Short mmCIF file of C-alpha atoms (C1' of nucleotides) in Angstrom, two decimals:
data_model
loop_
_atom_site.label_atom_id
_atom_site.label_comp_id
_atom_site.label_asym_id
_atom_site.label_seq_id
_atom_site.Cartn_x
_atom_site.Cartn_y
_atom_site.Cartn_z
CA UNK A 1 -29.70 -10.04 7.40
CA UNK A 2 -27.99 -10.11 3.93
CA UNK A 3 -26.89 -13.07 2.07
CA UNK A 4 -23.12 -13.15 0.85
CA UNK A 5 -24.60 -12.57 -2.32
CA UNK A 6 -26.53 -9.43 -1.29
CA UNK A 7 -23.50 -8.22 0.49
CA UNK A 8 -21.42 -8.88 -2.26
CA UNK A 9 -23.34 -6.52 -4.75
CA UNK A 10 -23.97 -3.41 -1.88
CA UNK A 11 -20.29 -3.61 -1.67
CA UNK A 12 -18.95 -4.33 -4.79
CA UNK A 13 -16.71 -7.17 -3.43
CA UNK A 14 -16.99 -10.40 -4.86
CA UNK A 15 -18.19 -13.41 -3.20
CA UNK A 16 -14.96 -15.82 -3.42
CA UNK A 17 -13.46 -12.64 -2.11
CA UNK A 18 -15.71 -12.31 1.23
CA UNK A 19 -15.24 -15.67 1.99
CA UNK A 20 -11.17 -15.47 1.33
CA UNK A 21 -11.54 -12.42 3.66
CA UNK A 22 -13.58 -14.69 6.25
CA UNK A 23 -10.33 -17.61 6.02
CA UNK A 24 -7.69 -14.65 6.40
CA UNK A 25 -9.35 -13.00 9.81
CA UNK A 26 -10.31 -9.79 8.27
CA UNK A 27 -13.90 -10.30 8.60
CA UNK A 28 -15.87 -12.37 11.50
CA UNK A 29 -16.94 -15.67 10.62
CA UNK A 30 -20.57 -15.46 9.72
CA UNK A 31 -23.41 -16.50 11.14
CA UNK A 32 -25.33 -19.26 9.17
CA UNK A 33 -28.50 -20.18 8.49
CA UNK A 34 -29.75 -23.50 9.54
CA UNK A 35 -28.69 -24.50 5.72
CA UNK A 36 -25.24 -23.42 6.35
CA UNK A 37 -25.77 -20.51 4.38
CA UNK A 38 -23.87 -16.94 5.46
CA UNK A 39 -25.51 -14.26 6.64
CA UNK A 40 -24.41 -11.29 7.50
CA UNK A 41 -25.68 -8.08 9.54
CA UNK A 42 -24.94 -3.82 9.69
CA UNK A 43 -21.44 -4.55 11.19
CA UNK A 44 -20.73 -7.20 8.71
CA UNK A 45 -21.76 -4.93 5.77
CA UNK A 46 -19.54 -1.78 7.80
CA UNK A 47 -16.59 -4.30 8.17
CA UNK A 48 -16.15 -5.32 4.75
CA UNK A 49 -17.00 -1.78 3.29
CA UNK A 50 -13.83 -0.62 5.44
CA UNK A 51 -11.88 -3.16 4.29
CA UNK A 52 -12.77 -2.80 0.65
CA UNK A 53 -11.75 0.81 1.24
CA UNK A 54 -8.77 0.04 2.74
CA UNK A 55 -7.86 -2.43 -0.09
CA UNK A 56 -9.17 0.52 -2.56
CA UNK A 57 -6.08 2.89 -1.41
CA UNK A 58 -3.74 -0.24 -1.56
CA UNK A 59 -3.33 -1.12 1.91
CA UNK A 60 -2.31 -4.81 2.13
CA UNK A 61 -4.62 -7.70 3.86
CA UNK A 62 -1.54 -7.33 6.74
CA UNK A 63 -1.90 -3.72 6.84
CA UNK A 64 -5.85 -3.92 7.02
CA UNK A 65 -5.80 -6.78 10.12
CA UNK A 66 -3.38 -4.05 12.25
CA UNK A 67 -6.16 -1.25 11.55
CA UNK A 68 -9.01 -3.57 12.63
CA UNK A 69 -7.30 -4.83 15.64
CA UNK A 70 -7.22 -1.06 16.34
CA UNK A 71 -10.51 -0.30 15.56
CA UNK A 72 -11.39 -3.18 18.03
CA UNK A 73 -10.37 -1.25 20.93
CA UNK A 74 -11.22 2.23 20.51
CA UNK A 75 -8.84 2.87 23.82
CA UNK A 76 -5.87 2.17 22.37
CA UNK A 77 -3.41 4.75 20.81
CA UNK A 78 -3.44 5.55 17.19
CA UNK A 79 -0.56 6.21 16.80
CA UNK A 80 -0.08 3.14 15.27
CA UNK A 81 -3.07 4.00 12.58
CA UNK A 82 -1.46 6.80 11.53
CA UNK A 83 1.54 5.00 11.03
CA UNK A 84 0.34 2.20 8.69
CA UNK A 85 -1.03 5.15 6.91
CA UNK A 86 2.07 7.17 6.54
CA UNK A 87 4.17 4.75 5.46
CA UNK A 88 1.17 3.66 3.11
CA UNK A 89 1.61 7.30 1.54
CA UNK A 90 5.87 6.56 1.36
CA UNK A 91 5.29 3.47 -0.34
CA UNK A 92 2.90 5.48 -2.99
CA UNK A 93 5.22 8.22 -3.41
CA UNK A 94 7.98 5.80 -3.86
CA UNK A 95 6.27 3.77 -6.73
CA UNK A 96 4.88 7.20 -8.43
CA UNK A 97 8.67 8.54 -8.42
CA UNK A 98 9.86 4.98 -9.94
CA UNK A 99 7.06 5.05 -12.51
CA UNK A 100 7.90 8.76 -13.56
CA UNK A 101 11.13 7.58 -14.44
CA UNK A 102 10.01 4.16 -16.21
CA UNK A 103 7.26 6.31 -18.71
CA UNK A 104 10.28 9.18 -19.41
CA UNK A 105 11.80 6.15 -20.56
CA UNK A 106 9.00 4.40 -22.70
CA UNK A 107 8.01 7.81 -24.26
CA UNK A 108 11.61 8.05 -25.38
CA UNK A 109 12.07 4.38 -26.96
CA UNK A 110 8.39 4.44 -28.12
CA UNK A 111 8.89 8.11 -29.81
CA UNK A 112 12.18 6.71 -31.41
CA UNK A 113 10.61 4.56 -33.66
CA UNK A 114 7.49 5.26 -35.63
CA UNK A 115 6.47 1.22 -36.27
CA UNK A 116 7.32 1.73 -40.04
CA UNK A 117 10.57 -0.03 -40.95
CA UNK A 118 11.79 -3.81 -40.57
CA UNK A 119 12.59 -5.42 -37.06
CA UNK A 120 16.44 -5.49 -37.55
CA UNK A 121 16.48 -1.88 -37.26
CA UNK A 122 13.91 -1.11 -34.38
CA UNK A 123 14.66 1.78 -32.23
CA UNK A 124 12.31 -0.45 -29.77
CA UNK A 125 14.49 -3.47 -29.93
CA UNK A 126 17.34 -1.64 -30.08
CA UNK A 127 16.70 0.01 -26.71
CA UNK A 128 15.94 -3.06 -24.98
CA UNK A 129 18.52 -4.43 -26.03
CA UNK A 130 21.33 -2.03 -25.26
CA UNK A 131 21.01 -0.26 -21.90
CA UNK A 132 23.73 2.52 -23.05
CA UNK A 133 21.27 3.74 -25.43
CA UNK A 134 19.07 5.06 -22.32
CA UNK A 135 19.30 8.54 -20.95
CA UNK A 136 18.18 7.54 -17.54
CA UNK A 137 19.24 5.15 -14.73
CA UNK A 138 16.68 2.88 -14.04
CA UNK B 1 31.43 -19.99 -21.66
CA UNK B 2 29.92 -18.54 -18.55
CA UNK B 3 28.52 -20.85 -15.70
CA UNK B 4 24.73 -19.60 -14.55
CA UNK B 5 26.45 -17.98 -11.30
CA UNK B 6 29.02 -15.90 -13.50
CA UNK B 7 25.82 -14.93 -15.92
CA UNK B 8 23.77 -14.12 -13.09
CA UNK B 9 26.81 -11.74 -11.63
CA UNK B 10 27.17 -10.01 -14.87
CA UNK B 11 23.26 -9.86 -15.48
CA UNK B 12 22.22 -8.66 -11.81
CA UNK B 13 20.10 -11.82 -12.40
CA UNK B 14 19.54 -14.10 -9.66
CA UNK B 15 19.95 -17.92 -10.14
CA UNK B 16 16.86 -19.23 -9.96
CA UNK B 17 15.27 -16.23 -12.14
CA UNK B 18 17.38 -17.57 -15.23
CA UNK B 19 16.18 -20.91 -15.03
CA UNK B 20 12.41 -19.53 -14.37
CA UNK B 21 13.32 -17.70 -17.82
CA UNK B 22 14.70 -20.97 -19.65
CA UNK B 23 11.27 -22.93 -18.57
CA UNK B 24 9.34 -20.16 -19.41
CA UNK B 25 10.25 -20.27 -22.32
CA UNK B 26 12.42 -17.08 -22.68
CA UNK B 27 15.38 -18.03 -22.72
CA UNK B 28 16.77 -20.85 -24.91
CA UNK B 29 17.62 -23.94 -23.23
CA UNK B 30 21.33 -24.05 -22.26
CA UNK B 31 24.22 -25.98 -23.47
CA UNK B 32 25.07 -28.31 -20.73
CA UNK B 33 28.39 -29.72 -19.02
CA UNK B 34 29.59 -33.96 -19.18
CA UNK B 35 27.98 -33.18 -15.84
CA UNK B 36 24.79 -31.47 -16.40
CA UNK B 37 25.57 -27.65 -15.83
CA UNK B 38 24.24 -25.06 -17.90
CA UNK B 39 26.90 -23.12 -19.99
CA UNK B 40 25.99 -19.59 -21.97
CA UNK B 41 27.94 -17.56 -24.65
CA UNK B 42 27.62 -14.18 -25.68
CA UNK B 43 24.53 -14.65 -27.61
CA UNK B 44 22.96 -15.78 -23.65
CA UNK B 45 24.53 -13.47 -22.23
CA UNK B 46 22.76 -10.65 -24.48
CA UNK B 47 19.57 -12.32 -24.38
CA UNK B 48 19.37 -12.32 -20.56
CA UNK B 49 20.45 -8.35 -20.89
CA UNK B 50 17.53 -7.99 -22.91
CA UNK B 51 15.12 -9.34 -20.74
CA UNK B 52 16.30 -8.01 -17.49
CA UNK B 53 16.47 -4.39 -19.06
CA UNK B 54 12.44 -5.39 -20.42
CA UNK B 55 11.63 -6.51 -17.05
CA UNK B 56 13.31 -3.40 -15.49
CA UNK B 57 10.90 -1.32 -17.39
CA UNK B 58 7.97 -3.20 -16.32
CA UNK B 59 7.39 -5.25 -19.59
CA UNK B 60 5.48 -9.23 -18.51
CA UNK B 61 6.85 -12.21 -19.58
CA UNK B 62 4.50 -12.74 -22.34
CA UNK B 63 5.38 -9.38 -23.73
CA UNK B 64 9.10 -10.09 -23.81
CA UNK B 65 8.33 -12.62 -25.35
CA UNK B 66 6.34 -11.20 -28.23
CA UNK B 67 9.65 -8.95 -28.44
CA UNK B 68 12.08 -11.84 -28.53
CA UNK B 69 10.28 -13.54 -31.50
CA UNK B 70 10.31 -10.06 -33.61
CA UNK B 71 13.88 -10.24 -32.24
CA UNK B 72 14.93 -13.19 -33.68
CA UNK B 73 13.15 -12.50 -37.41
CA UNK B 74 15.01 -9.22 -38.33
CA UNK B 75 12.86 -8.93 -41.62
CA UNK B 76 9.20 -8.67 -40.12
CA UNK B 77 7.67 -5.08 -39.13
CA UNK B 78 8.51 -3.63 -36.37
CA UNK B 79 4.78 -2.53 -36.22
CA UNK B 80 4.31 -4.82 -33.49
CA UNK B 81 7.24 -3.89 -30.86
CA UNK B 82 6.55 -0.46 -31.03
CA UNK B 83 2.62 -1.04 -30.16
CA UNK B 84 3.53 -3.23 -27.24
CA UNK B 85 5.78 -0.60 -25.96
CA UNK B 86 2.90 2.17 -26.81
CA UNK B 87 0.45 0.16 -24.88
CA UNK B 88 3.05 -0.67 -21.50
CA UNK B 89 3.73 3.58 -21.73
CA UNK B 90 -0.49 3.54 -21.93
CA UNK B 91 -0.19 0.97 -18.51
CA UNK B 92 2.71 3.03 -16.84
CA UNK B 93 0.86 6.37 -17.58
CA UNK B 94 -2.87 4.43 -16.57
CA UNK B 95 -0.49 3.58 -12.81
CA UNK B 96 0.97 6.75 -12.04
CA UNK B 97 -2.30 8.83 -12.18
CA UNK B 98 -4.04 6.03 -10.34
CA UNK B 99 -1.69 6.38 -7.69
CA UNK B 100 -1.89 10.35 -8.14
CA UNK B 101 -5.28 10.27 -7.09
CA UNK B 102 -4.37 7.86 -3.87
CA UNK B 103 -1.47 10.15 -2.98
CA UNK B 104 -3.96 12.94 -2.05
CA UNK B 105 -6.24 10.93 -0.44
CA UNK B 106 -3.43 9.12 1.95
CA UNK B 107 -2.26 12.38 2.43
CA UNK B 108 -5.32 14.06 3.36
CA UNK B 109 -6.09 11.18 5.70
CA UNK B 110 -2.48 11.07 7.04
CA UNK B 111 -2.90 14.85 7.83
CA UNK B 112 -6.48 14.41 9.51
CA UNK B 113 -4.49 12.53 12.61
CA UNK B 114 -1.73 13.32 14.58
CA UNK B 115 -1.41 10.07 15.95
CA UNK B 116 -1.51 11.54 19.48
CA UNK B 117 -5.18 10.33 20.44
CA UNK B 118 -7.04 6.68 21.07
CA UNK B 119 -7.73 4.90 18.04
CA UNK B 120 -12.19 5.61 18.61
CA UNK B 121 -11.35 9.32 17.41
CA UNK B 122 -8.66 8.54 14.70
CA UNK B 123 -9.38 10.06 11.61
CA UNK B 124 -7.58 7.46 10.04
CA UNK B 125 -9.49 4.69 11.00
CA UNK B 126 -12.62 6.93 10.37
CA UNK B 127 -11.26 7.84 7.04
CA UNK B 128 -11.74 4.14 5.90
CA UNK B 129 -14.92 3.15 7.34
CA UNK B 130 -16.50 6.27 6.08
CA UNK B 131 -15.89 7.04 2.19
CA UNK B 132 -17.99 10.03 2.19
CA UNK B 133 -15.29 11.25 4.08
CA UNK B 134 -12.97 11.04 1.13
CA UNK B 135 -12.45 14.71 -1.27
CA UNK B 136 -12.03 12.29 -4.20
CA UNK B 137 -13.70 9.35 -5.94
CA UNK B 138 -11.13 6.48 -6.18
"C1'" DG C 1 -43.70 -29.30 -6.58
"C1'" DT C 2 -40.40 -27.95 -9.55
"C1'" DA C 3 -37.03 -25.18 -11.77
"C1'" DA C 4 -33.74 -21.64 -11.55
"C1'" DT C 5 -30.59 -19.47 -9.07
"C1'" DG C 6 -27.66 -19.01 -5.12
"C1'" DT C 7 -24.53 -20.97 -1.96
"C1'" DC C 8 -21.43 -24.48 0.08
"C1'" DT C 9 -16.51 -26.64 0.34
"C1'" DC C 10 -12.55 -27.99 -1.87
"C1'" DT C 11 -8.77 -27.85 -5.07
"C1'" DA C 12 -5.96 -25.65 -8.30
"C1'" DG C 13 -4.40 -21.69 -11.10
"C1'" DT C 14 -2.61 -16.75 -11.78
"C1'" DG C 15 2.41 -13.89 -12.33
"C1'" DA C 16 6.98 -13.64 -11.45
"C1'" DC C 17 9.48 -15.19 -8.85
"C1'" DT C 18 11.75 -17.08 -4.01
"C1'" DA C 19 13.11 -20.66 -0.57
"C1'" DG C 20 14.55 -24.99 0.78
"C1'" DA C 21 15.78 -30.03 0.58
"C1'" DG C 22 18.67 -33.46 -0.91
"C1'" DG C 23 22.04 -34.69 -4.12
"C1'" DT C 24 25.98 -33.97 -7.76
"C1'" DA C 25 29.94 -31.26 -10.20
"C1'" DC C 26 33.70 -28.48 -10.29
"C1'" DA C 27 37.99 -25.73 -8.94
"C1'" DA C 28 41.68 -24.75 -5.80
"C1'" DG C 29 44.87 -25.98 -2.42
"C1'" DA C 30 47.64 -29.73 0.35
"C1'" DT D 1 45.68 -37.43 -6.14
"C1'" DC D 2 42.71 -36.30 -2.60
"C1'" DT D 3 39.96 -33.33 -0.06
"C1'" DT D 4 37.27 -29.48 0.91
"C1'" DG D 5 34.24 -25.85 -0.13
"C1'" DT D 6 31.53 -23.75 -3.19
"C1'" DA D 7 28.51 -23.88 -7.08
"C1'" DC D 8 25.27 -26.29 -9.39
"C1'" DC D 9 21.36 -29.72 -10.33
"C1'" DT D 10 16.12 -30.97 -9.92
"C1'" DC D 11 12.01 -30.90 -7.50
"C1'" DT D 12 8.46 -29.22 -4.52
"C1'" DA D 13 6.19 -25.71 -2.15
"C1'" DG D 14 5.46 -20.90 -0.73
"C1'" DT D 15 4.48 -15.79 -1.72
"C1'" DC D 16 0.14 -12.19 -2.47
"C1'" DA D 17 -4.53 -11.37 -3.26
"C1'" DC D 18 -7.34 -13.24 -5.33
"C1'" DT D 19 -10.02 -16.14 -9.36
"C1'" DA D 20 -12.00 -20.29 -11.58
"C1'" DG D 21 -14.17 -24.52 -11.57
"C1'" DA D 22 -16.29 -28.99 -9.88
"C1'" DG D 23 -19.78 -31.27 -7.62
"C1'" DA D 24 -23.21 -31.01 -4.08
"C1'" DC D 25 -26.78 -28.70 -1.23
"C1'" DA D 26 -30.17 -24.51 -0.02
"C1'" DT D 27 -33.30 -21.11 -1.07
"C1'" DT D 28 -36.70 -18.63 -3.66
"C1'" DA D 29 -40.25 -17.70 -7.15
"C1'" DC D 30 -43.78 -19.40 -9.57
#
DNA sequence: GTAATGTCTCTAGTGACTAGAGGTACAAGA
DNA sequence: TCTTGTACCTCTAGTCACTAGAGACATTAC
């Protein structure tokens, strides 16, 4: 049986983190020792190592409670799995596509100005100030 | 003199967002009505353009703010504006290949399952519980 | 037995807003 | 001028996924 401590470090999650897990569902409330103290077994350690992976690839806590209640009843379809997955990937893509744009931007308002000269006349400012002076809607 | 609704129209910034902005600190505090209501001129009206367009291009609050004071002494170096938008290209740049990386992986996993079997074979599911599963280290 | 470290619960803070309650001001039409 | 409807005011609390800190108790190593 591991401590939250000892869990913590074999999984790289923090401690006020595995117990915010434990108040949000994701993992199984403990059992304790007769101190109060958590302790946690193999599943426990499996648990939170899925969910840390989960969180890794930037599923949300919401996200992560669907794929456990699925992983909870191996009968069900997973269809649903696949799904949270998916549209995991379309969010990604989205903010990838949106960031593209945003550093074809920066490059361009950063290039324009090479940090040399006076405020008043800052390519940077400049920019940010007037949206005409951008090539790309954003 | 625009009311905050009006401002917020031309601005595409919502109510409550400008008056986050004034008690932030961003925005100077408004001239008022006999009856209390914030009124803005050009001069708020530009300001507001200026952070919005900022925001829009992922710049935080305290960084818009660093702009805003270079803004408002035209005589110092610019040195500083262009090195905060240098190190937000560095952030967007640090995001996108982040997300690169978690694009393959969803993908991969997304691929492993068609979603057509019970969730105790779903590659998905075993995708997360297992990392040695995964092509990449993220 | 004692000291050091680990753990407990609880509250509050982060960033950048957003939502809602309860009350007041303003503008347009009768 | 009065009324009605919309806009505006302040204040508090909620969002997400944690993180920090206080003050008290448990465990472990020596």
């Amino acid at each position: 049986m591991l401590s939250i401590g000892e869990l913590s470090k074999r999984t790289k999650v923090k401690v006020p983190t595995i117990r915010y897990y434990e108040e949000m569902g994701l993992l199984a409330e403990a059992e304790r020792t007769s101190g109060n103290q958590r302790r946690y077994d193999k599943a426990g350690l499996e648990r939170l190592s899925f969910i840390r992976h989960a969180r890794d690839l930037g599923f949300s806590i919401e996200a992560i409670s669907s794929l456990i209640e699925l992983q909870d009843h191996p009968d069900r379809s997973c269809e649903a799995a696949t799904n949270i997955a998916t549209s995991q990937l379309e969010e990604v893509r989205a903010k990838i596509k949106r960031l593209r744009t945003l550093e074809k931007e920066l490059s361009r308002i950063s290039k324009g100005c090479d940090g040399e000269g006076v405020s008043e006349d800052c390519y940077v400012l400049a920019s940010l100030a007037d949206h005409n002076l951008c090539d790309i809607e954003h």
